[in-house]
Amino acid sequence: MRMKLQHFFLVVFAILFFLLVAIWSLSLFFSYAASQEASRSLGDFLLHWALQALWVIPLLLIPVVGLYALLFNTLIRPLLKITRNMQHDVIAQHPLHGRDKGYLTPGLKLLQQYFLRLKQLTKHDALTGLNNRIIFEERLQQAVLEGRRSGRRYALVFIDIDDFHQVNHELGPYIGDGVLRQLAKRLSNGLRETDSVARLEEDNFALLLEYAEQDQITNLVGKIYQYLTRNYTVYGRKIRIKVSVGVALYPDHGQDADTLALSADQALLRAQKGEWPVEFFKLHSNEAVHQGFSLIQSLVQAIENDEFKLVYQPVMDLQHHSTSYFEALLRWKDPEQHDPIENTIELAEKNQLIKPLTNWIIESACKQLQLLSHPSIKIAVNLSMIDLHDEQLPERVHHILQNYGVMPRQILIEITEGQIMQEPEQVIAILHRLSAMGIALLIDDFGTGQASLTYLRKLPVEKIKIDQSFVKDMVSNEEDRTIVEATINLAHTLGIKVVAEGVESSAIHELLMQMHCDYIQGYYISHPLEQDQILNWCDQQQVLTAS
Ligand code: C2E
Ligand code: MG
Ligand code: MG
């Protein structure tokens, strides 16, 4: 058990008092023994002691108590006050640690801990335990000096969470703090002794990494970025965040700490405003080469080197026997050289890199429409969930349409059910904005998620596309047939049109006709077409309606 401060001083003064009494008693004894005859007994001495004590003890007690009172007022009371304040502070900062009250008992040990903590606070960030800006700037200065002396190279990495205020606003600051703590932990994990990490401000973090080769640092930054964008689980809630990363290299991008920090800041700004979430500082802003980590680099290069293409699969209008629209599907021009395209899309989605890819897809589709110059041809593009959380998407689409002189009704957007179910409010708001622009929306892979038809009524959706897993076997599988038919009927009662995908045989075609399905898509109609086959296809189909 830890002794309380006031008790400690009481004990000290009691011991002091008894010590004084003992010294006085001993001196009395010796003077008594010297002045009296030896025949006097111990009893006589005790009587003599008691008579003397009657006035000596109060005389001794007065200065001791006075001294105690003086010390209590000037030292003990202020110390008690400090420790109590500290107790409140610690409880306020760590409410969950309330049960650990033992260490909050005011005591000398605690006081020592408190001052240690105060010392730590001047160097550390209270929330994450990382270094703060003061220490980080010192380290940066030291690194620059060390670099000048020994030729070592360093990368200064600034990291910022995109729209962090939204996490705080929507989920509360307590959860926001949880995200910051976890992010700090991820940043510190696996750092080498020579590296430093700090929290500079609210959602701004910084890393100082020593490196030897440029490739090494681009890979390392890439890994850190991927690690930071993985889902966070805070108090049982799954949270996804986006981060922007700006990197400046010493000595290439700044020979002193200030210039280096300025360069990293500029790179961060470009990452926040541009398409790519990781940016290295560029000496000349018109420099053509995109520096960045390997995944970004490979995607940038693929787009810049024109390694992607779109193929177009027709969707047939069953009533009018005409092509309603073409679905644009992404492909590698040279698939042998690359991973399957689904993996590329998935990887880009996982790493928040889908935005530039989607831009390229929408732009290519619009370019195609401009080339075809046929107002009744429509193209559908597939969007990813990440796109639907991007508030700037409607504006971007608007600009692309304007640039290529494409009418909004010539573009359809296919989204999967699962996409809407994640953060539905935000997604629905963006869908409404797209719809208000005159773009038709379609729910893809319908039946594979949890969205009910009544739920869809809240959405500005024009069509649903029944997933091919129900369509493929509907001739032999009665259950699938029932699901398809019920979905068509229900959708029709809600005024929503139905596309069936994965139609591979005439038997399925027939069955869907009987069920009054509106549109079909699949290998039975056509495999996806190359762009130069579109007009040919239209000629063969003859009628193109604007339905
Ligand atoms: P999805 O949007 O449901 O696309 C339909 C997929 O089914 C396409 O595969 C298409 O080639 C295939 N398909 C069409 N008819 C048949 C058929 O009769 N039988 C069979 N077995 N398959 C058929 P693909 O092109 O491999 O695309 C797969 C998925 O990848 C797409 O599913 C879509 O979710 C995604 N995807 C494709 N292109 C893009 C894109 O440009 N952007 C995004 N975000 N995702 C895309
Ligand atoms: Mg689709
Ligand atoms: Mg589909």
Coordinates of C-alpha atoms and ligand atoms in Angstrom, one line a residue:
M1 CA 0.0 0.0 0.0
R2 CA 1.3 3.4 -0.9
M3 CA 1.6 5.9 2.0
K4 CA -0.3 9.1 1.6
L5 CA 1.7 12.3 1.6
Q6 CA 0.2 13.8 4.8
H7 CA 0.7 10.5 6.7
F8 CA 4.2 10.4 5.6
F9 CA 5.0 13.8 7.1
L10 CA 3.1 13.0 10.3
V11 CA 5.2 9.9 10.8
V12 CA 8.4 11.9 10.1
F13 CA 7.4 14.6 12.7
A14 CA 6.3 11.9 15.3
I15 CA 9.7 10.3 14.9
L16 CA 11.4 13.6 15.2
F17 CA 9.5 14.4 18.4
F18 CA 10.2 11.1 20.0
L19 CA 13.9 11.5 19.1
L20 CA 14.0 14.8 20.8
V21 CA 12.3 13.4 23.9
A22 CA 14.7 10.5 23.9
I23 CA 17.8 12.8 23.7
W24 CA 16.4 15.0 26.5
S25 CA 15.6 11.9 28.6
L26 CA 19.1 10.5 28.1
S27 CA 20.8 13.8 29.0
L28 CA 18.5 14.1 32.1
F29 CA 19.5 10.6 33.1
F30 CA 23.2 11.2 32.8
S31 CA 23.1 14.5 34.7
Y32 CA 20.8 12.9 37.4
A33 CA 23.2 10.0 37.8
A34 CA 26.2 12.3 38.1
S35 CA 24.6 14.7 40.7
Q36 CA 22.9 12.1 43.0
E37 CA 24.1 9.3 45.2
A38 CA 24.2 5.9 43.5
S39 CA 21.8 4.5 46.1
R40 CA 18.9 6.3 44.5
S41 CA 16.6 3.8 42.7
L42 CA 15.2 3.8 39.1
G43 CA 11.8 4.6 40.5
D44 CA 13.2 7.9 42.0
F45 CA 14.6 8.8 38.5
L46 CA 11.3 8.1 36.8
L47 CA 9.5 10.3 39.3
H48 CA 12.1 13.0 38.6
W49 CA 11.7 12.5 34.8
A50 CA 7.9 12.7 35.0
L51 CA 8.1 16.0 37.0
Q52 CA 10.5 17.5 34.5
A53 CA 8.5 16.1 31.5
L54 CA 5.4 18.0 32.6
W55 CA 6.9 21.2 31.3
V56 CA 9.7 20.0 28.9
I57 CA 7.5 17.8 26.7
P58 CA 5.0 20.6 25.9
L59 CA 8.0 22.9 25.4
L60 CA 9.4 20.4 22.8
L61 CA 6.0 19.8 21.3
I62 CA 5.3 23.5 20.5
P63 CA 8.2 23.9 18.0
V64 CA 7.6 20.5 16.4
V65 CA 3.9 21.2 15.9
G66 CA 4.7 24.7 14.7
L67 CA 7.3 23.4 12.3
Y68 CA 4.8 20.8 11.1
A69 CA 2.1 23.5 10.6
L70 CA 4.5 25.7 8.7
L71 CA 5.6 22.8 6.5
F72 CA 2.0 21.6 6.0
N73 CA 0.9 25.0 4.7
T74 CA 3.9 25.8 2.6
L75 CA 4.7 22.3 1.3
I76 CA 2.3 19.5 2.1
R77 CA -0.9 21.3 1.2
P78 CA 0.3 22.6 -2.2
L79 CA 1.7 19.1 -3.0
L80 CA -1.6 17.6 -2.1
K81 CA -3.4 20.0 -4.3
I82 CA -1.1 19.3 -7.2
T83 CA -1.6 15.5 -6.9
R84 CA -5.4 15.9 -6.7
N85 CA -5.5 18.0 -9.8
M86 CA -3.4 15.5 -11.5
Q87 CA -5.7 12.8 -10.4
H88 CA -8.6 14.6 -12.1
D89 CA -6.5 15.2 -15.2
V90 CA -5.6 11.5 -15.5
I91 CA -9.2 10.4 -15.0
A92 CA -10.5 12.9 -17.6
Q93 CA -7.9 11.7 -20.1
H94 CA -8.3 8.0 -19.5
P95 CA -11.8 7.4 -18.3
L96 CA -11.5 3.7 -19.1
H97 CA -8.6 3.5 -16.7
G98 CA -10.7 4.7 -13.8
R99 CA -10.5 1.2 -12.2
D100 CA -6.8 1.6 -12.0
K101 CA -7.2 4.1 -9.3
G102 CA -4.4 2.7 -7.1
Y103 CA -1.8 4.7 -8.9
L104 CA -3.9 7.8 -8.6
T105 CA -3.6 7.9 -4.8
P106 CA -1.8 11.1 -4.0
G107 CA 1.7 10.1 -2.9
L108 CA 5.3 11.0 -3.4
K109 CA 5.7 8.2 -6.0
L110 CA 2.8 9.6 -7.9
L111 CA 4.2 13.0 -7.8
Q112 CA 7.4 11.7 -9.3
Q113 CA 5.4 9.9 -12.0
Y114 CA 3.5 13.1 -12.7
F115 CA 6.6 15.1 -13.3
L116 CA 8.0 12.3 -15.5
R117 CA 4.7 12.5 -17.5
L118 CA 4.9 16.3 -17.8
K119 CA 8.4 15.9 -19.2
Q120 CA 7.1 13.3 -21.6
L121 CA 4.2 15.5 -22.6
T122 CA 6.6 18.2 -23.8
K123 CA 8.1 15.6 -26.2
H124 CA 5.2 13.3 -26.9
D125 CA 1.7 13.6 -28.4
A126 CA -0.7 12.8 -25.6
L127 CA -3.2 10.9 -27.7
T128 CA -1.0 8.6 -29.7
G129 CA 2.2 8.6 -27.7
L130 CA 4.2 9.4 -30.8
N131 CA 6.8 12.2 -30.9
N132 CA 5.3 15.7 -31.3
R133 CA 6.3 18.4 -33.8
I134 CA 9.0 19.8 -31.5
I135 CA 11.0 16.6 -31.3
F136 CA 10.4 15.7 -34.9
E137 CA 11.8 19.0 -36.1
E138 CA 14.8 18.5 -33.9
R139 CA 15.3 15.0 -35.4
L140 CA 14.9 16.4 -38.9
Q141 CA 17.6 19.0 -38.2
Q142 CA 19.9 16.3 -36.8
A143 CA 19.3 14.1 -39.8
V144 CA 20.1 17.0 -42.2
L145 CA 23.4 17.6 -40.3
E146 CA 24.2 13.9 -40.3
G147 CA 23.4 13.7 -44.0
R148 CA 25.8 16.6 -44.7
R149 CA 28.5 14.9 -42.7
S150 CA 28.1 11.3 -43.8
G151 CA 26.2 11.5 -47.1
R152 CA 23.2 9.6 -45.7
R153 CA 19.9 10.0 -47.6
Y154 CA 16.5 10.6 -46.0
A155 CA 12.9 10.7 -47.1
L156 CA 10.5 13.1 -45.4
V157 CA 7.0 11.7 -45.6
F158 CA 3.9 13.8 -44.7
I159 CA 0.7 11.9 -44.3
D160 CA -2.8 13.4 -44.0
I161 CA -6.2 11.7 -43.6
D162 CA -8.6 12.9 -46.2
D163 CA -11.8 14.4 -44.8
F164 CA -11.0 13.4 -41.3
H165 CA -13.4 15.9 -39.9
Q166 CA -16.1 13.7 -41.5
V167 CA -15.1 10.7 -39.4
N168 CA -15.3 12.9 -36.3
H169 CA -18.5 14.5 -37.4
E170 CA -20.3 11.3 -38.4
L171 CA -18.9 8.8 -35.9
G172 CA -17.9 11.1 -33.0
P173 CA -14.5 12.3 -31.8
Y174 CA -14.1 9.3 -29.6
I175 CA -14.0 7.0 -32.6
G176 CA -11.9 9.6 -34.5
D177 CA -9.4 9.4 -31.7
G178 CA -9.4 5.6 -31.9
V179 CA -8.6 5.8 -35.7
L180 CA -5.8 8.2 -35.0
R181 CA -4.3 5.9 -32.3
Q182 CA -4.5 2.9 -34.6
L183 CA -3.0 4.7 -37.5
A184 CA -0.2 5.8 -35.2
K185 CA 0.4 2.2 -34.2
R186 CA 0.5 1.1 -37.8
L187 CA 3.0 3.8 -38.6
S188 CA 5.3 2.8 -35.7
N189 CA 5.1 -0.9 -36.5
G190 CA 8.1 -2.2 -38.3
L191 CA 10.0 1.1 -38.3
R192 CA 13.7 0.8 -38.0
E193 CA 15.7 2.4 -35.3
T194 CA 17.0 5.0 -37.7
D195 CA 13.5 6.1 -38.6
S196 CA 11.3 8.6 -36.8
V197 CA 7.5 9.0 -36.7
A198 CA 5.5 11.9 -35.3
R199 CA 2.0 13.3 -35.1
L200 CA 2.3 16.9 -36.1
E201 CA -1.2 18.1 -35.8
E202 CA -4.7 16.6 -35.6
D203 CA -4.6 14.2 -38.6
N204 CA -1.1 15.1 -39.9
F205 CA 1.6 12.6 -39.4
A206 CA 5.3 12.6 -40.5
L207 CA 7.9 10.0 -41.1
L208 CA 11.6 10.4 -41.5
L209 CA 13.1 7.4 -43.2
E210 CA 16.7 6.7 -44.0
Y211 CA 17.3 5.0 -47.4
A212 CA 19.9 4.0 -49.8
E213 CA 18.2 3.5 -53.2
Q214 CA 15.2 5.3 -54.7
D215 CA 13.5 2.0 -55.4
Q216 CA 13.8 1.0 -51.8
I217 CA 12.0 4.1 -50.6
T218 CA 9.2 4.0 -53.3
N219 CA 8.5 0.4 -52.3
L220 CA 8.6 1.3 -48.6
V221 CA 6.3 4.3 -49.0
G222 CA 4.0 2.1 -51.1
K223 CA 3.8 -0.6 -48.4
I224 CA 3.1 2.0 -45.7
Y225 CA 0.3 3.5 -47.8
Q226 CA -1.3 0.1 -48.4
Y227 CA -1.1 -0.7 -44.7
L228 CA -2.6 2.6 -43.7
T229 CA -5.6 2.3 -46.1
R230 CA -6.6 -1.2 -44.8
N231 CA -9.9 -1.2 -42.8
Y232 CA -9.8 0.0 -39.2
T233 CA -11.9 -1.6 -36.5
V234 CA -12.6 0.9 -33.7
Y235 CA -14.9 -0.2 -30.9
G236 CA -16.4 -2.8 -33.2
R237 CA -17.0 -0.5 -36.1
K238 CA -15.4 -1.0 -39.4
I239 CA -13.9 2.2 -40.8
R240 CA -12.3 2.9 -44.1
I241 CA -10.2 6.0 -44.5
K242 CA -8.3 7.6 -47.4
V243 CA -4.9 9.1 -46.8
S244 CA -2.7 11.4 -48.9
V245 CA 1.0 11.0 -48.8
G246 CA 3.6 13.6 -49.9
V247 CA 7.3 12.6 -50.0
A248 CA 10.5 14.8 -50.4
L249 CA 14.0 13.3 -50.5
Y250 CA 17.1 14.7 -48.8
P251 CA 19.3 16.0 -50.4
D252 CA 17.6 16.0 -53.8
H253 CA 14.5 18.0 -52.8
G254 CA 15.9 20.3 -50.1
Q255 CA 19.3 20.8 -48.5
D256 CA 18.0 22.0 -45.2
A257 CA 15.2 21.0 -42.9
D258 CA 12.9 23.9 -43.9
T259 CA 13.2 23.5 -47.7
L260 CA 12.7 19.7 -47.3
A261 CA 9.6 20.2 -45.2
L262 CA 8.3 22.7 -47.8
S263 CA 8.9 20.2 -50.6
A264 CA 7.1 17.4 -48.7
D265 CA 4.2 19.8 -48.1
Q266 CA 3.9 20.6 -51.8
A267 CA 3.9 17.0 -52.7
L268 CA 1.2 16.3 -50.1
L269 CA -0.9 19.1 -51.5
R270 CA -0.6 17.6 -55.0
A271 CA -1.6 14.2 -53.6
Q272 CA -4.7 15.8 -51.9
K273 CA -5.8 17.6 -55.0
G274 CA -4.8 15.3 -57.7
E275 CA -5.7 11.8 -58.7
W276 CA -2.9 9.9 -57.1
P277 CA -2.8 9.6 -53.3
V278 CA 1.0 9.2 -53.1
E279 CA 3.1 11.9 -54.6
F280 CA 6.9 12.5 -54.6
F281 CA 8.1 16.1 -54.8
K282 CA 8.9 17.1 -58.4
L283 CA 11.7 19.6 -59.0
H284 CA 10.0 20.8 -62.2
S285 CA 6.3 20.6 -61.9
N286 CA 6.0 19.9 -65.6
E287 CA 8.1 16.8 -65.3
A288 CA 6.4 14.1 -67.2
V289 CA 7.4 11.1 -65.2
H290 CA 5.1 10.3 -62.3
Q291 CA 7.1 9.2 -59.4
G292 CA 5.4 7.1 -56.9
F293 CA 5.3 3.6 -55.6
S294 CA 5.2 0.5 -57.7
L295 CA 1.5 -0.1 -57.9
I296 CA 0.6 3.5 -58.7
Q297 CA 3.5 3.6 -61.1
S298 CA 2.3 0.5 -62.9
L299 CA -1.2 1.9 -63.2
V300 CA 0.0 5.3 -64.3
Q301 CA 2.2 3.8 -66.9
A302 CA -0.5 1.5 -68.1
I303 CA -2.8 4.5 -68.6
E304 CA 0.0 6.7 -70.1
N305 CA 1.3 3.9 -72.3
D306 CA -2.2 3.1 -73.5
E307 CA -2.2 -0.5 -72.2
F308 CA -5.9 -0.7 -71.4
K309 CA -8.8 -0.8 -73.7
L310 CA -12.6 -1.0 -73.4
V311 CA -14.6 -3.7 -75.1
Y312 CA -18.4 -3.2 -75.6
Q313 CA -21.0 -5.8 -75.0
P314 CA -24.4 -5.1 -76.5
V315 CA -27.6 -5.2 -74.4
M316 CA -30.6 -6.1 -76.5
D317 CA -34.1 -4.6 -76.1
L318 CA -36.4 -7.7 -76.3
Q319 CA -39.5 -5.7 -77.2
H320 CA -37.9 -3.7 -80.0
H321 CA -35.4 -6.3 -81.1
S322 CA -32.7 -3.7 -81.1
T323 CA -29.6 -2.8 -79.2
S324 CA -30.4 -0.7 -76.2
Y325 CA -26.9 0.1 -75.1
F326 CA -23.3 -1.2 -75.0
E327 CA -21.7 -2.1 -71.7
A328 CA -18.1 -1.0 -71.6
L329 CA -15.8 -3.6 -70.0
L330 CA -12.2 -3.0 -69.1
R331 CA -9.5 -5.2 -70.7
W332 CA -5.7 -5.3 -71.0
K333 CA -4.6 -4.9 -74.6
D334 CA -2.1 -7.5 -74.0
P335 CA -3.6 -9.9 -71.4
E336 CA -0.6 -12.3 -71.5
Q337 CA 1.6 -9.6 -70.0
H338 CA -0.6 -8.9 -67.0
D339 CA -2.6 -10.3 -64.1
P340 CA -6.3 -10.9 -65.0
I341 CA -8.2 -7.5 -65.3
E342 CA -10.5 -8.3 -62.3
N343 CA -7.4 -8.5 -60.1
T344 CA -6.2 -5.1 -61.4
I345 CA -9.7 -3.6 -60.7
E346 CA -9.8 -5.2 -57.2
L347 CA -6.2 -4.1 -56.4
A348 CA -7.0 -0.5 -57.6
E349 CA -10.2 -0.5 -55.5
K350 CA -8.5 -1.8 -52.4
N351 CA -5.7 0.8 -52.6
Q352 CA -8.0 3.7 -53.4
L353 CA -6.5 4.0 -56.9
I354 CA -9.7 3.4 -58.8
K355 CA -10.4 7.1 -59.3
P356 CA -7.9 7.7 -62.1
L357 CA -8.9 4.4 -63.6
T358 CA -12.6 5.3 -63.5
N359 CA -11.8 8.7 -65.0
W360 CA -10.0 6.9 -67.9
I361 CA -12.9 4.5 -68.4
I362 CA -15.5 7.3 -68.5
E363 CA -13.3 9.4 -70.7
S364 CA -12.6 6.6 -73.1
A365 CA -16.3 5.7 -73.3
C366 CA -17.2 9.4 -74.1
K367 CA -14.4 9.6 -76.6
Q368 CA -15.9 6.5 -78.3
L369 CA -19.4 8.1 -78.3
Q370 CA -17.9 11.2 -79.9
L371 CA -16.2 9.1 -82.5
L372 CA -19.3 7.2 -83.3
S373 CA -21.2 10.4 -83.5
H374 CA -24.5 8.6 -83.4
P375 CA -27.0 10.2 -80.8
S376 CA -28.9 7.0 -80.2
I377 CA -25.9 4.9 -79.2
K378 CA -25.5 4.6 -75.5
I379 CA -22.7 3.2 -73.4
A380 CA -22.9 2.0 -69.8
V381 CA -19.8 2.2 -67.6
N382 CA -19.3 0.1 -64.4
L383 CA -18.5 2.1 -61.3
S384 CA -16.8 0.9 -58.2
M385 CA -18.0 1.4 -54.7
I386 CA -15.1 3.8 -54.0
D387 CA -16.3 6.0 -56.9
L388 CA -19.6 6.3 -55.2
H389 CA -18.1 7.7 -52.1
D390 CA -16.4 10.4 -54.1
E391 CA -18.4 13.6 -53.8
Q392 CA -16.7 15.1 -56.8
L393 CA -17.8 12.3 -59.1
P394 CA -20.9 14.0 -60.6
E395 CA -18.8 17.1 -61.4
R396 CA -16.1 15.1 -63.0
V397 CA -18.6 13.2 -65.1
H398 CA -20.2 16.4 -66.1
H399 CA -16.8 17.9 -67.3
I400 CA -15.9 14.8 -69.2
L401 CA -19.4 14.8 -70.9
Q402 CA -19.0 18.4 -71.8
N403 CA -15.4 17.9 -73.1
Y404 CA -16.6 15.3 -75.6
G405 CA -19.9 16.8 -76.4
V406 CA -21.8 13.7 -75.1
M407 CA -25.4 14.0 -73.9
P408 CA -26.0 12.7 -70.4
R409 CA -28.7 10.3 -71.7
Q410 CA -26.0 8.6 -73.8
I411 CA -24.3 7.4 -70.6
L412 CA -25.6 4.8 -68.2
I413 CA -23.9 3.9 -64.9
E414 CA -23.9 0.3 -63.6
I415 CA -23.5 -0.1 -59.9
T416 CA -23.7 -3.3 -57.8
E417 CA -26.2 -3.7 -54.9
G418 CA -23.5 -4.1 -52.3
Q419 CA -22.1 -0.7 -53.2
I420 CA -25.3 1.0 -52.2
M421 CA -25.6 -0.9 -49.0
Q422 CA -22.3 0.5 -47.7
E423 CA -23.0 3.9 -46.2
P424 CA -26.3 4.2 -48.1
E425 CA -27.0 7.8 -47.4
Q426 CA -23.8 9.2 -48.9
V427 CA -24.1 6.9 -51.9
I428 CA -27.7 7.7 -52.5
A429 CA -27.0 11.4 -52.4
I430 CA -24.4 11.0 -55.2
L431 CA -26.7 8.8 -57.2
H432 CA -29.4 11.4 -57.0
R433 CA -27.0 14.1 -58.3
L434 CA -26.0 11.8 -61.2
S435 CA -29.6 11.1 -62.0
A436 CA -30.5 14.8 -61.9
M437 CA -27.9 15.3 -64.6
G438 CA -29.9 13.0 -66.8
I439 CA -27.7 9.9 -66.5
A440 CA -29.6 6.6 -66.2
L441 CA -28.6 4.3 -63.3
L442 CA -28.7 0.6 -63.2
I443 CA -28.2 -1.9 -60.4
D444 CA -25.9 -4.6 -61.6
D445 CA -25.6 -8.2 -60.3
F446 CA -29.0 -7.9 -58.7
G447 CA -29.9 -10.7 -56.3
T448 CA -26.4 -11.1 -55.0
G449 CA -26.6 -8.4 -52.3
Q450 CA -29.2 -7.6 -49.6
A451 CA -31.1 -4.8 -51.3
S452 CA -34.8 -5.4 -51.5
L453 CA -36.9 -4.1 -54.3
T454 CA -38.8 -1.8 -52.0
Y455 CA -35.5 -0.3 -50.9
L456 CA -34.7 0.3 -54.5
R457 CA -37.8 2.5 -54.7
K458 CA -35.8 5.1 -52.8
L459 CA -33.2 5.2 -55.5
P460 CA -33.3 7.0 -58.8
V461 CA -32.8 3.6 -60.6
E462 CA -34.1 3.0 -64.0
K463 CA -33.1 -0.7 -64.5
I464 CA -31.9 -3.7 -62.6
K465 CA -29.7 -6.4 -64.0
I466 CA -30.4 -9.8 -62.7
D467 CA -27.1 -11.5 -61.9
Q468 CA -26.0 -14.2 -64.3
S469 CA -25.8 -16.8 -61.6
F470 CA -29.6 -16.9 -61.6
V471 CA -30.0 -16.7 -65.4
K472 CA -27.4 -19.2 -66.6
D473 CA -29.2 -22.3 -65.3
M474 CA -32.8 -21.1 -65.3
V475 CA -33.8 -23.6 -67.9
S476 CA -32.9 -26.6 -65.8
N477 CA -33.2 -25.1 -62.3
E478 CA -36.7 -24.3 -61.3
E479 CA -35.7 -22.3 -58.2
D480 CA -33.6 -19.9 -60.3
R481 CA -36.5 -19.7 -62.8
T482 CA -38.9 -18.7 -60.0
I483 CA -36.5 -16.1 -58.7
V484 CA -36.0 -14.5 -62.1
E485 CA -39.7 -14.4 -62.8
A486 CA -40.6 -13.0 -59.4
T487 CA -37.9 -10.4 -59.7
I488 CA -39.2 -9.3 -63.2
N489 CA -42.7 -9.0 -62.0
L490 CA -41.9 -7.1 -58.8
A491 CA -39.6 -4.7 -60.7
H492 CA -42.3 -4.0 -63.2
T493 CA -44.8 -3.2 -60.5
L494 CA -42.3 -0.6 -59.2
G495 CA -41.8 0.8 -62.7
I496 CA -38.3 -0.6 -63.0
K497 CA -37.0 -2.3 -66.2
V498 CA -35.1 -5.5 -66.1
V499 CA -32.0 -6.7 -67.8
A500 CA -31.0 -10.4 -67.6
E501 CA -27.2 -11.0 -68.0
G502 CA -25.4 -14.2 -68.9
V503 CA -27.9 -15.3 -71.5
E504 CA -26.0 -18.1 -73.3
S505 CA -28.7 -20.0 -75.2
S506 CA -31.8 -19.6 -77.2
A507 CA -33.8 -21.5 -74.6
I508 CA -33.0 -18.9 -72.0
H509 CA -33.8 -16.2 -74.5
E510 CA -37.2 -17.8 -75.1
L511 CA -37.9 -18.2 -71.4
L512 CA -37.0 -14.5 -70.7
M513 CA -39.3 -13.4 -73.6
Q514 CA -42.2 -15.3 -72.0
M515 CA -41.4 -13.7 -68.7
H516 CA -41.6 -10.2 -70.3
C517 CA -38.0 -9.4 -69.4
D518 CA -37.1 -6.1 -71.0
Y519 CA -33.4 -6.5 -72.0
I520 CA -30.9 -9.4 -72.3
Q521 CA -27.2 -9.5 -72.5
G522 CA -24.9 -12.5 -72.9
Y523 CA -22.8 -14.6 -75.2
Y524 CA -26.0 -15.8 -77.0
I525 CA -26.4 -12.2 -78.3
S526 CA -22.8 -11.3 -78.5
H527 CA -19.5 -11.5 -76.8
P528 CA -18.0 -8.1 -76.0
L529 CA -17.1 -6.3 -79.2
E530 CA -13.9 -4.4 -80.1
Q531 CA -14.5 -0.7 -80.5
D532 CA -14.2 -0.8 -84.3
Q533 CA -16.9 -3.5 -84.5
I534 CA -19.6 -1.3 -82.9
L535 CA -20.8 0.4 -86.0
N536 CA -20.8 -2.9 -87.9
W537 CA -22.9 -4.4 -85.2
C538 CA -25.3 -1.5 -85.3
D539 CA -25.6 -1.8 -89.1
Q540 CA -26.4 -5.5 -88.8
Q541 CA -29.0 -4.8 -86.1
Q542 CA -30.4 -2.0 -88.2
V543 CA -32.7 -0.4 -85.7
L544 CA -31.3 1.6 -82.9
T545 CA -33.9 3.0 -80.6
A546 CA -33.5 5.6 -78.1
S547 CA -35.4 3.5 -75.5
Ligands
C2E1 P1 -20.4 -7.1 -64.8 O1 -20.5 -5.7 -64.8 O2 -21.5 -7.9 -64.2 O3 -20.0 -7.6 -66.2 C1 -20.5 -8.7 -66.9 C2 -19.5 -9.7 -67.0 O4 -20.1 -10.9 -67.5 C3 -18.4 -9.3 -68.0 O5 -17.2 -10.0 -67.6 C4 -18.9 -10.0 -69.3 O6 -17.8 -10.3 -70.2 C5 -19.4 -11.3 -68.7 N1 -20.5 -11.9 -69.5 C6 -21.3 -11.3 -70.4 N2 -22.1 -12.2 -71.0 C7 -21.8 -13.4 -70.4 C8 -22.4 -14.7 -70.6 O7 -23.3 -14.9 -71.4 N3 -21.8 -15.7 -69.9 C9 -20.8 -15.5 -69.1 N4 -20.3 -16.5 -68.4 N5 -20.3 -14.3 -68.8 C10 -20.8 -13.2 -69.5 P2 -15.9 -9.2 -67.3 O8 -15.7 -8.2 -68.4 O9 -14.8 -10.2 -67.0 O10 -16.2 -8.3 -66.0 C11 -16.4 -8.9 -64.8 C12 -16.7 -7.8 -63.8 O11 -15.6 -6.9 -63.7 C13 -17.8 -6.9 -64.3 O12 -19.0 -7.5 -63.9 C14 -17.6 -5.7 -63.5 O13 -18.1 -5.8 -62.2 C15 -16.1 -5.6 -63.4 N6 -15.7 -4.7 -64.5 C16 -15.5 -4.9 -65.8 N7 -15.2 -3.8 -66.4 C17 -15.2 -2.8 -65.5 C18 -14.9 -1.4 -65.5 O14 -14.7 -0.8 -66.5 N8 -15.0 -0.8 -64.3 C19 -15.3 -1.4 -63.1 N9 -15.3 -0.7 -62.0 N10 -15.6 -2.7 -63.1 C20 -15.5 -3.4 -64.3
MG2 MG -21.9 -4.4 -65.4
MG3 MG -23.1 -8.1 -63.7

